[in-house]
Short mmCIF file of C-alpha atoms and ligand atoms in Angstrom, two decimals:
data_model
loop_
_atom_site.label_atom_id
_atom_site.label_comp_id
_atom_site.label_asym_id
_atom_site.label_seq_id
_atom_site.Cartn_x
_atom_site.Cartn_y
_atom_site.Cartn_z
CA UNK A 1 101.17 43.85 -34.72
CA UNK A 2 100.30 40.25 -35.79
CA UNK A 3 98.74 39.91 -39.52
CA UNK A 4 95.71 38.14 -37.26
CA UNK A 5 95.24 40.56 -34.91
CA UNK A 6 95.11 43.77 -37.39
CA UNK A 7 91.48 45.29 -38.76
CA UNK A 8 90.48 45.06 -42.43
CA UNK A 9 91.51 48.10 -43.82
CA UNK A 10 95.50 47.28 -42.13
CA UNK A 11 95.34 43.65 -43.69
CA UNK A 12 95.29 45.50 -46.82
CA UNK A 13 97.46 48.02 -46.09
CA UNK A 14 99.99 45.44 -45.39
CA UNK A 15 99.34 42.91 -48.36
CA UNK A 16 99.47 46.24 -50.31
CA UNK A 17 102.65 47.17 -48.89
CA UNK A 18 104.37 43.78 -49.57
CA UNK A 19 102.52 43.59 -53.53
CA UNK A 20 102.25 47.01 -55.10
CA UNK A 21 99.07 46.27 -55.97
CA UNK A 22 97.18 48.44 -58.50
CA UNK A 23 94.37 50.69 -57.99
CA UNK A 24 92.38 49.05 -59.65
CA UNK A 25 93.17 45.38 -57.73
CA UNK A 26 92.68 47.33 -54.35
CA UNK A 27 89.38 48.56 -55.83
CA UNK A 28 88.79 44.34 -56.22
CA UNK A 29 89.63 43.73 -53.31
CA UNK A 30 87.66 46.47 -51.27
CA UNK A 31 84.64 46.12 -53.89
CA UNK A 32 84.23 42.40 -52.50
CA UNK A 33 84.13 43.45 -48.83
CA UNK A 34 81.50 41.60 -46.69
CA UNK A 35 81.03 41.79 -43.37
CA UNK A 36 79.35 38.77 -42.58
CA UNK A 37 82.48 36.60 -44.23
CA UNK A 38 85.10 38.58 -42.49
CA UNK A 39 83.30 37.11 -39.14
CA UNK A 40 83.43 33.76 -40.52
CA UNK A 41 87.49 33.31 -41.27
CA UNK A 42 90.39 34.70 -39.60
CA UNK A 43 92.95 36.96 -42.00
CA UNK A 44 89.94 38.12 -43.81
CA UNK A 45 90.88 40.06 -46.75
CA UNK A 46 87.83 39.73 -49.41
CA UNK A 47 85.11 37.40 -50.87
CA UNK A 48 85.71 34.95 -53.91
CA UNK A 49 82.81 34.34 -55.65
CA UNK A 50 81.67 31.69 -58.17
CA UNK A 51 79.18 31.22 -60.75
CA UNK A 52 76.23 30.13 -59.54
CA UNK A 53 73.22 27.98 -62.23
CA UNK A 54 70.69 26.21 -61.42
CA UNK A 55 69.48 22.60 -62.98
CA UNK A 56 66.00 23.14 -63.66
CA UNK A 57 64.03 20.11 -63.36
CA UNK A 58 65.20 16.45 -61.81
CA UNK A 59 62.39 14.21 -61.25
CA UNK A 60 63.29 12.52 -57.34
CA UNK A 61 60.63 10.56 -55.65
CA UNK A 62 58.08 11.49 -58.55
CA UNK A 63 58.58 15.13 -56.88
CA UNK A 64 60.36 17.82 -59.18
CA UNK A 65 63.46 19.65 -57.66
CA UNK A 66 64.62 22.59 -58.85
CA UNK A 67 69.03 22.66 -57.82
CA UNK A 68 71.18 25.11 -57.29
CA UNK A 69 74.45 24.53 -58.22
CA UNK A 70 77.71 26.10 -58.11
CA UNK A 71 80.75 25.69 -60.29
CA UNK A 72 83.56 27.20 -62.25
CA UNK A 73 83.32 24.43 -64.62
CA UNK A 74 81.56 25.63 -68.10
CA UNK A 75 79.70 22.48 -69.02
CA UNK A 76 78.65 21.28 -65.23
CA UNK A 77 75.30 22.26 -64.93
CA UNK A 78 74.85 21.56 -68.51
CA UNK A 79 75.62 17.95 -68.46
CA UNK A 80 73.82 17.33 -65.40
CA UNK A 81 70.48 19.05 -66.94
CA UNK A 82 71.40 17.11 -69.64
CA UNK A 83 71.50 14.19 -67.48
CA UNK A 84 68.22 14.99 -65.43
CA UNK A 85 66.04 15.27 -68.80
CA UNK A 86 67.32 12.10 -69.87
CA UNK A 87 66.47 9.98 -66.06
CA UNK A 88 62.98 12.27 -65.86
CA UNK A 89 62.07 10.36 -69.32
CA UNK A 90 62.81 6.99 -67.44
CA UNK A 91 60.46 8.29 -64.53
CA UNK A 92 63.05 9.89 -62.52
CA UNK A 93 65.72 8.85 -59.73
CA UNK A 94 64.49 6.73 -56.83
CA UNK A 95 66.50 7.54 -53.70
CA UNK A 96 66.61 6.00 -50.23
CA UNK A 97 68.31 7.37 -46.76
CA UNK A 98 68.70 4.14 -44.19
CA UNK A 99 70.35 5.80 -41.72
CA UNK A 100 71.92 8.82 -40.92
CA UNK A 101 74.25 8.95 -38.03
CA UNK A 102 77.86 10.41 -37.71
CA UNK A 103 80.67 8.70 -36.28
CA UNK A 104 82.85 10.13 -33.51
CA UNK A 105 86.30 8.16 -32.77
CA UNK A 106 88.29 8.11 -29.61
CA UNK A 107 91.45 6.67 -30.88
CA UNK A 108 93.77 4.89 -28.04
CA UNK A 109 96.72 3.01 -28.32
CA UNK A 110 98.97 1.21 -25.59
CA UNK A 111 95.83 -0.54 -25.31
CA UNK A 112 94.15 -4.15 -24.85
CA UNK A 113 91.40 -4.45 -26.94
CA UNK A 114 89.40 -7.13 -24.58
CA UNK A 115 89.47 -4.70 -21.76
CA UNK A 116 88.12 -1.41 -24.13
CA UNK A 117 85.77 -3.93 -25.53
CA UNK A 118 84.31 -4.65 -22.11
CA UNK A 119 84.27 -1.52 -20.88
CA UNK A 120 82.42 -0.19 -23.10
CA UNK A 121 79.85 -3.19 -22.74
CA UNK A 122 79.83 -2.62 -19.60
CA UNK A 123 79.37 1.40 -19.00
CA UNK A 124 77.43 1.85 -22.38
CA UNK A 125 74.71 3.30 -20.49
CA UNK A 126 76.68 5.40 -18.40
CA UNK A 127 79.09 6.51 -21.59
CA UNK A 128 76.33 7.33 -23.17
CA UNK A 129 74.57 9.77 -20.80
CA UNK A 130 78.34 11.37 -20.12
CA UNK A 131 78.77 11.77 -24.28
CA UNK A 132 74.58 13.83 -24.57
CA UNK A 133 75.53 15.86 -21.33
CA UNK A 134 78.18 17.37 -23.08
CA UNK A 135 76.07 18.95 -25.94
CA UNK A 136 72.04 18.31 -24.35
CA UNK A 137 70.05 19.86 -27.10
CA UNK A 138 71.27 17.65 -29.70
CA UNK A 139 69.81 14.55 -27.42
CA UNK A 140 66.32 16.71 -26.66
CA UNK A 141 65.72 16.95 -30.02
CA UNK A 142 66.00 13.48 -30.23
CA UNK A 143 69.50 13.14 -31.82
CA UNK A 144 72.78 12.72 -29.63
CA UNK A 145 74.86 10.05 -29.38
CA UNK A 146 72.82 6.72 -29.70
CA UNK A 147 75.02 3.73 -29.19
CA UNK A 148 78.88 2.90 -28.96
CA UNK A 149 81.02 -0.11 -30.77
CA UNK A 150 84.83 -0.57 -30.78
CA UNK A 151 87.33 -1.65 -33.70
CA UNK A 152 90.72 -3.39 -32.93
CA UNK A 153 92.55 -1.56 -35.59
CA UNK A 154 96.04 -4.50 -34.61
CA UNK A 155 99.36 -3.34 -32.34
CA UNK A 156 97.36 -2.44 -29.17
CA UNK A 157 95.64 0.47 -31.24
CA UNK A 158 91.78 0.77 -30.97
CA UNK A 159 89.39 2.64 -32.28
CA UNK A 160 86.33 3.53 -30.18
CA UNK A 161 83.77 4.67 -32.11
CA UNK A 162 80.85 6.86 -30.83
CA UNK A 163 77.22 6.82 -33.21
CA UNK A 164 75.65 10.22 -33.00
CA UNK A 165 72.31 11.16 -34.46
CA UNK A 166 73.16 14.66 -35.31
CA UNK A 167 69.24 15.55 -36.49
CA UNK A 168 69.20 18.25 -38.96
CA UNK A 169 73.19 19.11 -38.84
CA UNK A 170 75.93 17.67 -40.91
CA UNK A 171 77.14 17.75 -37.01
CA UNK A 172 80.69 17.92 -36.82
CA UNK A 173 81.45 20.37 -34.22
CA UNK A 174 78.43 18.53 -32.33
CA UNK A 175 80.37 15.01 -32.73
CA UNK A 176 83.86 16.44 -31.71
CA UNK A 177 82.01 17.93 -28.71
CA UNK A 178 80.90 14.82 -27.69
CA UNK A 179 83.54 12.50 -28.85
CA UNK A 180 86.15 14.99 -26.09
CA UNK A 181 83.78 13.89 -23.34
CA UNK A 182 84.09 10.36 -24.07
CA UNK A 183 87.77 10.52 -24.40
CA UNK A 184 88.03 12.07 -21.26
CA UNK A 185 86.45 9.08 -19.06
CA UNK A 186 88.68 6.75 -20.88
CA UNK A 187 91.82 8.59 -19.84
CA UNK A 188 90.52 8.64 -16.34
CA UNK A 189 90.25 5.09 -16.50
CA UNK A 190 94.13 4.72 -17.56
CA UNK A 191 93.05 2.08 -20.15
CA UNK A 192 95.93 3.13 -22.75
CA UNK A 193 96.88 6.41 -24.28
CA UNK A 194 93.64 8.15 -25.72
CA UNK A 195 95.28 10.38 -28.37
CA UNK A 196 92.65 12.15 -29.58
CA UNK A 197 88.84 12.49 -30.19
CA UNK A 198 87.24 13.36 -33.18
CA UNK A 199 84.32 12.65 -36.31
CA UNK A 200 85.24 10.38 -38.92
CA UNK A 201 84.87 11.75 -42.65
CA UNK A 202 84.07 8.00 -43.24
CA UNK A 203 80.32 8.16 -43.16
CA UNK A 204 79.38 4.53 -43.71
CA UNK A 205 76.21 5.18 -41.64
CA UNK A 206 75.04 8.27 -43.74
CA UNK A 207 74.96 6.50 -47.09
CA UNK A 208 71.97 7.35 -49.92
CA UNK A 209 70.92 4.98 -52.42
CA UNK A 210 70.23 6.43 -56.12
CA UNK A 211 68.61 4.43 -58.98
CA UNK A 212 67.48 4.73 -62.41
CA UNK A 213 65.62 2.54 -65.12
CA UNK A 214 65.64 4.37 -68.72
CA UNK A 215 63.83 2.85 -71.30
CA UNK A 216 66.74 3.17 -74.32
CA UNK A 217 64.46 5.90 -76.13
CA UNK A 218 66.10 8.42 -73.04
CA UNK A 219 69.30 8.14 -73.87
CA UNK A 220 68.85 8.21 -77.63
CA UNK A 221 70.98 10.68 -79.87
CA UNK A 222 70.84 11.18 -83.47
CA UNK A 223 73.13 9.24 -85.67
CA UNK A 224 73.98 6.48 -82.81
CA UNK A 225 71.68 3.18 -82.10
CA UNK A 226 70.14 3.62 -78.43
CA UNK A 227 70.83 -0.19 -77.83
CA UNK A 228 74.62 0.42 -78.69
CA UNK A 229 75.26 3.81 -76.82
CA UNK A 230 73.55 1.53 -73.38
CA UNK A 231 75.70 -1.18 -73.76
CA UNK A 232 78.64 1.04 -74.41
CA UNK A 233 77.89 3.08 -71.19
CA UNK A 234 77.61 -0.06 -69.34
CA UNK A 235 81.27 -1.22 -70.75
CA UNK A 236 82.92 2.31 -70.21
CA UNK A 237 81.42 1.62 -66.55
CA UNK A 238 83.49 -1.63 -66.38
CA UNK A 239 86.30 -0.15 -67.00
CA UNK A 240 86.29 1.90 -63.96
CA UNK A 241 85.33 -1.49 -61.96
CA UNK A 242 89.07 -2.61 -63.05
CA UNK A 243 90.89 0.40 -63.46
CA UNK A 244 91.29 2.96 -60.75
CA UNK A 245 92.96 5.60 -63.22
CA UNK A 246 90.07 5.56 -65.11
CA UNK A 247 87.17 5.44 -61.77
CA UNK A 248 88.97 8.34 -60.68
CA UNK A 249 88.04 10.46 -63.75
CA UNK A 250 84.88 8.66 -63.78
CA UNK A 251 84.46 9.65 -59.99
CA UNK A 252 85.34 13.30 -60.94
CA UNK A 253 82.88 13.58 -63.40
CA UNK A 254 80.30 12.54 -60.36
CA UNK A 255 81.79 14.57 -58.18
CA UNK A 256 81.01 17.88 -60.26
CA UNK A 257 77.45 17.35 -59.75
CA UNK A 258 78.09 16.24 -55.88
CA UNK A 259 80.04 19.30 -55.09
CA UNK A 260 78.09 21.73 -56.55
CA UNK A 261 74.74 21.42 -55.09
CA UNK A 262 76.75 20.75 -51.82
CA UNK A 263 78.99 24.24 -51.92
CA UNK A 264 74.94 25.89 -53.18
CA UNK A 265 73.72 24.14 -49.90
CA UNK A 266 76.43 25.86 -47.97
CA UNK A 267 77.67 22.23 -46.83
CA UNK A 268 81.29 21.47 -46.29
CA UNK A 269 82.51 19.72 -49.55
CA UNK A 270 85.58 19.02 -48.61
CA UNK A 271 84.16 16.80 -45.75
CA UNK A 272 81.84 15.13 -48.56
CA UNK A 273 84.36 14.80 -51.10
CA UNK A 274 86.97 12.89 -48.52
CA UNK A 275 83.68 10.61 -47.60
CA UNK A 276 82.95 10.10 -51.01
CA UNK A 277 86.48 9.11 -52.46
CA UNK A 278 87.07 6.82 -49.32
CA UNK A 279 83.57 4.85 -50.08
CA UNK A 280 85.00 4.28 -53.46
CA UNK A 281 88.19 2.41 -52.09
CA UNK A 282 86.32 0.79 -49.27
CA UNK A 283 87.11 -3.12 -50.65
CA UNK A 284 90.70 -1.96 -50.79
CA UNK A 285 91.16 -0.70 -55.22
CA UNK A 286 89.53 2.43 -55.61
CA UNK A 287 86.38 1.95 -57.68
CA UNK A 288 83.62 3.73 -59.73
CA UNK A 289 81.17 4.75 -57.43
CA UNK A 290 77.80 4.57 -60.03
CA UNK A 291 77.21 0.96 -61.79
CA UNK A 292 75.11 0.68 -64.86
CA UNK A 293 74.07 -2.74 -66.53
CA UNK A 294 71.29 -3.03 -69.04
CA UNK A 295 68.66 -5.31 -70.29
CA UNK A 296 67.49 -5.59 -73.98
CA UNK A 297 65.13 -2.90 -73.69
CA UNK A 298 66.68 -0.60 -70.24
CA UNK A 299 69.75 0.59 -68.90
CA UNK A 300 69.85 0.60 -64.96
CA UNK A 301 71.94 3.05 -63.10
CA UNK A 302 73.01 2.82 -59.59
CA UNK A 303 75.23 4.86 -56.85
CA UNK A 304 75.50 4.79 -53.16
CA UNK A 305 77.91 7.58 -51.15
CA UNK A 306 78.14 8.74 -48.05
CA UNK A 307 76.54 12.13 -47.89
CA UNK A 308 76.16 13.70 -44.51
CA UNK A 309 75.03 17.09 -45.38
CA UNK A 310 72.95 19.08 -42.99
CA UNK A 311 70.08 21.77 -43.43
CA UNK A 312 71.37 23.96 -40.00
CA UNK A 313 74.50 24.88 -38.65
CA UNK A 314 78.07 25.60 -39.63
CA UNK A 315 78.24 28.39 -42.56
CA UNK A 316 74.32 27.65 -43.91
CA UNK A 317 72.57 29.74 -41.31
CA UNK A 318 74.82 32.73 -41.96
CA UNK A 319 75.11 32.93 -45.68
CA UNK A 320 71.78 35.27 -46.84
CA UNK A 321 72.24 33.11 -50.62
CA UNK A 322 72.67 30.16 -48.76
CA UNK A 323 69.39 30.34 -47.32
CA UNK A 324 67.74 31.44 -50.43
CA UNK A 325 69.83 28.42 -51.84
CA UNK A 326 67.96 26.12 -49.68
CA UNK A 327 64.22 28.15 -50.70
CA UNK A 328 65.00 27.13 -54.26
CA UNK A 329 65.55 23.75 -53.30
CA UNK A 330 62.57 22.97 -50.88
CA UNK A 331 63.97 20.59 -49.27
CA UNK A 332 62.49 20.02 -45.34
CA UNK A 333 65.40 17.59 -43.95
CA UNK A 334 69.24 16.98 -44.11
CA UNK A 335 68.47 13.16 -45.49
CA UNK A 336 65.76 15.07 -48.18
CA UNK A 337 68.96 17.29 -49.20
CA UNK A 338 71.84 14.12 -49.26
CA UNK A 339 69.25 12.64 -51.81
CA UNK A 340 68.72 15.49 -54.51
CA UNK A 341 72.55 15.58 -54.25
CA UNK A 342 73.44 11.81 -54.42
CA UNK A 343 70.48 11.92 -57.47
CA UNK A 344 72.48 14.83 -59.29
CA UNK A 345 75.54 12.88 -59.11
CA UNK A 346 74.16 9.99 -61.37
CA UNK A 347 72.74 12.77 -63.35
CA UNK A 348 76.25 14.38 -64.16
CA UNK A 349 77.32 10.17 -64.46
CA UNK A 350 74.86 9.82 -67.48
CA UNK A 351 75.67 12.88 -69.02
CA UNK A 352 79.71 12.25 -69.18
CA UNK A 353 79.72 8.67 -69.88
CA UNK A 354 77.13 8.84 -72.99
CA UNK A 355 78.78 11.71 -74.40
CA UNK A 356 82.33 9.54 -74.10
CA UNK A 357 80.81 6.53 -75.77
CA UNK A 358 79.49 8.75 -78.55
CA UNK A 359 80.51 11.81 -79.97
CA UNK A 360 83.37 11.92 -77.22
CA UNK A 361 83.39 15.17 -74.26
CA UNK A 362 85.23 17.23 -76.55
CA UNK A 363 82.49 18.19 -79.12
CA UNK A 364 80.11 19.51 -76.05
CA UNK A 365 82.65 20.46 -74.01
CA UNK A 366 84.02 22.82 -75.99
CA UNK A 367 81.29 24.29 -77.13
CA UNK A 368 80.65 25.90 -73.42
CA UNK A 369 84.43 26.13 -72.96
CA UNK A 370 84.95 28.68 -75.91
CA UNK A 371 83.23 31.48 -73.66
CA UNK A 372 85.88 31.14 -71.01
CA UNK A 373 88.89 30.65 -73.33
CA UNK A 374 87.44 34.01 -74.92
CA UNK A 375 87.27 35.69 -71.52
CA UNK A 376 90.83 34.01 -71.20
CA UNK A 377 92.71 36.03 -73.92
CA UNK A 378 91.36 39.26 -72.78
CA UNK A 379 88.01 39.58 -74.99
CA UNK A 380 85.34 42.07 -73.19
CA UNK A 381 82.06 41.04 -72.61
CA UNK A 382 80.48 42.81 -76.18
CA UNK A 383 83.36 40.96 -78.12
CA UNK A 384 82.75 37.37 -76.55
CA UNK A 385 80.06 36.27 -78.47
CA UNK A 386 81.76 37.38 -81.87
CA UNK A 387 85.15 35.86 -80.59
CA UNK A 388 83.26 32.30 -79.86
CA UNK A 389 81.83 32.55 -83.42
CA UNK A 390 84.66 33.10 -85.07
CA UNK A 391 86.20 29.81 -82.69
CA UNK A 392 83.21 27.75 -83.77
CA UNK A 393 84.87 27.84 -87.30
CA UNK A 394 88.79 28.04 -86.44
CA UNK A 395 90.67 24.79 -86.90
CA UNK A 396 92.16 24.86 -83.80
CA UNK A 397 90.01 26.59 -80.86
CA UNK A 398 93.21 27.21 -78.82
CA UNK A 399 94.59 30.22 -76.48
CA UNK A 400 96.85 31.50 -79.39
CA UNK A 401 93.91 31.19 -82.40
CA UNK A 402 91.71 33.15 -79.57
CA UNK A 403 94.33 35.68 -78.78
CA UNK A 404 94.68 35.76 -82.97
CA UNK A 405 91.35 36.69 -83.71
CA UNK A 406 90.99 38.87 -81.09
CA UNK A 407 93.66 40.85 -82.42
CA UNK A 408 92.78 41.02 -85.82
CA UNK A 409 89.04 41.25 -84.53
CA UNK A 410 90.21 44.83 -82.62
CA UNK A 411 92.55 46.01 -86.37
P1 NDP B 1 77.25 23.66 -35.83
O1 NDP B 1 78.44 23.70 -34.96
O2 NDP B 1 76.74 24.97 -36.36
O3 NDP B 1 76.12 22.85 -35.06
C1 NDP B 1 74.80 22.73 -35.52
C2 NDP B 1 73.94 23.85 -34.95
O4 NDP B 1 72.64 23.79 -35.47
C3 NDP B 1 73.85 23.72 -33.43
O5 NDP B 1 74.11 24.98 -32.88
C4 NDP B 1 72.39 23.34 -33.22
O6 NDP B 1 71.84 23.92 -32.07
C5 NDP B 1 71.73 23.96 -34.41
N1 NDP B 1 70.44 23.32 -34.73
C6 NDP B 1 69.26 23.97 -34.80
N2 NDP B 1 68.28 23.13 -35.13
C7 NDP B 1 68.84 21.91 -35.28
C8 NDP B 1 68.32 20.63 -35.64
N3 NDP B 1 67.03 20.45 -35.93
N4 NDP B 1 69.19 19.61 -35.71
C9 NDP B 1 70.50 19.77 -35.47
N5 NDP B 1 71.04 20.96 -35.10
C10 NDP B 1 70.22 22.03 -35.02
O7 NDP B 1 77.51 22.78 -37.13
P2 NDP B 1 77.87 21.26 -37.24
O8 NDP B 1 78.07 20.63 -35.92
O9 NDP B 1 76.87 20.69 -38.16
O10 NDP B 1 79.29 21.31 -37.93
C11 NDP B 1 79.41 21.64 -39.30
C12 NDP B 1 80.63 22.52 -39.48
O11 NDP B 1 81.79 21.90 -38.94
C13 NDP B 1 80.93 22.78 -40.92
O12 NDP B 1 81.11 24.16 -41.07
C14 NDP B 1 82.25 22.05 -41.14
O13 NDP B 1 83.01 22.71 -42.11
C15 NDP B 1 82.89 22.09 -39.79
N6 NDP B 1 83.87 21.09 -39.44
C16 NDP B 1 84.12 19.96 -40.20
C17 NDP B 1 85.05 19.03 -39.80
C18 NDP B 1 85.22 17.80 -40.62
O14 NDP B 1 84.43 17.54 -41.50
N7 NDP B 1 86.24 16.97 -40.35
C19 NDP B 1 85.83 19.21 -38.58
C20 NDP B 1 85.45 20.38 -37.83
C21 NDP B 1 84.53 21.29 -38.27
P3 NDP B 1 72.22 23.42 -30.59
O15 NDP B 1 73.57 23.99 -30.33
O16 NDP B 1 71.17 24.00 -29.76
O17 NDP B 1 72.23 21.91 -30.61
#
């Protein structure tokens, strides 16, 4: 019998067979059964589970949000609290949604780009009607696919690309439905070789806007000048304007915020984070996606992403802490949703870079690592808080100093 084609309980078997695997790691492994996951992925074997926090209070739209977020990352959901308390002194984040569409492409080459071009001038009408028959209920609720443009991408390749309103759904199974039906009228029409059909990750027409104004008094810490720690943020920021090695990391550091509200929401981060990184190289050098520039008395932070998250479909409506995921948050629409996450992104961006232009990311960081380096080196739960005392006041808070005190802690 295939692996794919055997029940739960002779998946393990066989893994077991091929491992040796402990009783207790089969008790793991059984102890994490759920039912509802084994429908959602094929070779189903157990669930992995992360740590789930939540930021408590981000000021968006002078409304309060509450965010689940979820991370393996010690000092995530500290920095971007951290981050929120600061922006909710400056009044909070002010967010805007212009659009939200998804793009579907129908990607042909051996093709004349003049002749695509006026086709689809031509038979937009009729295009569009074939692309909504093909998944109606999106275009009853008033989403579907809305209008059609086409990119000469050189070398008789062309890019058709299809704009679907996919309502309250990040919409990706909706816009590879309908992108298929398109394709299939252009290779009845024998206007080059249509190669395939599906959503772009690319989604320039789902971006959010996120701002902030803080008077210098938010961002003040003891033993540094306010002034000095904005202009410092705004120079770090420049940096990453020049230097991809460094927007990367920047980016990252965004991207811990992004991602976690996104994997609480039950969204696809993976789709986001491809979006995200691609947005940042869209003038050709990969870039810092937040900009910050100051004034004599405010620093001003800005970031705009891609972020086509939905409220319905795919894993969200299946997922029981998902949906209470989405309670916490009390959020009524998909565009609602992209902006609490784009906002905790330049929350998580405030956080990192004043930290770096201060006391530097060890001196926090640490702090909330020494739990998991404690964990690391075998401490129990009783002896963790002892351990990270003891690591507070080591020289060097490292795997073999933790694995020393331990030790000696146990004599
Ligand atoms: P679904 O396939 O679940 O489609 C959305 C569902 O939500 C539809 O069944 C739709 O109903 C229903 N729905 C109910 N109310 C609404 C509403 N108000 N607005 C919109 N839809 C509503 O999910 P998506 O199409 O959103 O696809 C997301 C999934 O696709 C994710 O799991 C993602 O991981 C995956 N994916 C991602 C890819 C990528 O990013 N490249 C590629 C392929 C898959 P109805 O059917 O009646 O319209």
């Amino acid at each position: 019998m295939k692996f794919h084609q055997m029940n739960w309980q002779q998946r393990l078997a066989a893994i077991d067979a091929n491992t040796n695997l402990s009783t207790s790691e089969k008790a793991l492994l059984n102890h994490n059964y759920s039912a509802i996951n084994e429908q959602m992925i094929e070779n189903y074997i157990t669930s992995f589970s992360l740590p789930e926090g939540v930021l408590p209070n981000i000021i968006i739209n002078d409304d309060a949000y509450q965010v689940p977020m979820v991370t393996e990352e010690p000092s995530v959901i500290a920095a971007a609290s951290n981050g929120a308390r600061m922006i909710n002194m400056g009044g909070g984040v002010h967010t805007t949604n212009v659009s939200r569409e998804m793009i579907g492409q129908v990607l042909i080459n051996d093709a004349d780009f003049s002749t695509i071009e006026t086709l689809v001038t031509n038979q937009a009408a009729h295009l569009i009607d074939l692309g909504n028959a093909a998944h109606p209920s999106m275009a009853q609720r008033g989403g579907g696919l809305k209008r059609i443009t086409t990119r000469d991408l050189g070398s008789g390749f062309v890019s058709v690309d299809l704009h679907i309103d996919t309502q309250a759904a990040m919409g990706a199974n909706v816009v590879n439905t309908i992108s298929e039906a398109v394709a299939g009228y252009f290779k009845a029409q024998q206007v080059g070789n249509v190669v395939m059909a599906i959503l772009s990750n690319f989604a320039t027409s789902s971006l959010v806007t996120a701002k902030v104004a803080l008077p210098f008094k938010a961002i003040a810490k003891a033993g540094f000048e306010a002034a000095d720690i904005a202009q410092r943020i705004v120079l770090a920021n420049q940096f990453s304007q020049r230097d991809p090695y460094r927007a990367t990391t920047e980016n990252k550091g965004v991207m811990n915020g992004i991602d976690a509200v996104v994997m609480a929401s039950g969204n696809d981060w993976r789709a986001i984070s491809a979006g995200v990184h691609a947005y940042a190289a869209r003038d050709g050098q990969y870039r810092n996606l937040v900009t910050w520039t100051c004034d004599d008395t405010t620093l001003y932070g800005e970031i705009t992403v891609p972020m086509p998250v939905g409220i319905v479909g795919g894993s969200i409506s299946i997922v029981p802490l998902v949906q209470t995921n989405h309670k916490l948050l009390n959020v009524d629409s998909a565009s609602q949703l992209a902006q609490v996450i784009v906002a905790v992104g330049l929350a998580q961006n405030l956080s990192a870079l004043r930290a770096l232009v201060t006391s530097g990311i060890q001196a926090g960081h640490m702090q909330l690592q020494l739990k998991s380096l404690a964990l690391a080196v075998g401490a129990t739960i009783a002896e963790v808080p002892v351990l990270v005392t003891q690591l507070q006041q080591a020289a060097h808070a490292d795997m073999q100093t933790a694995r020393q005190l331990l030790t000696e802690m146990r004599e």
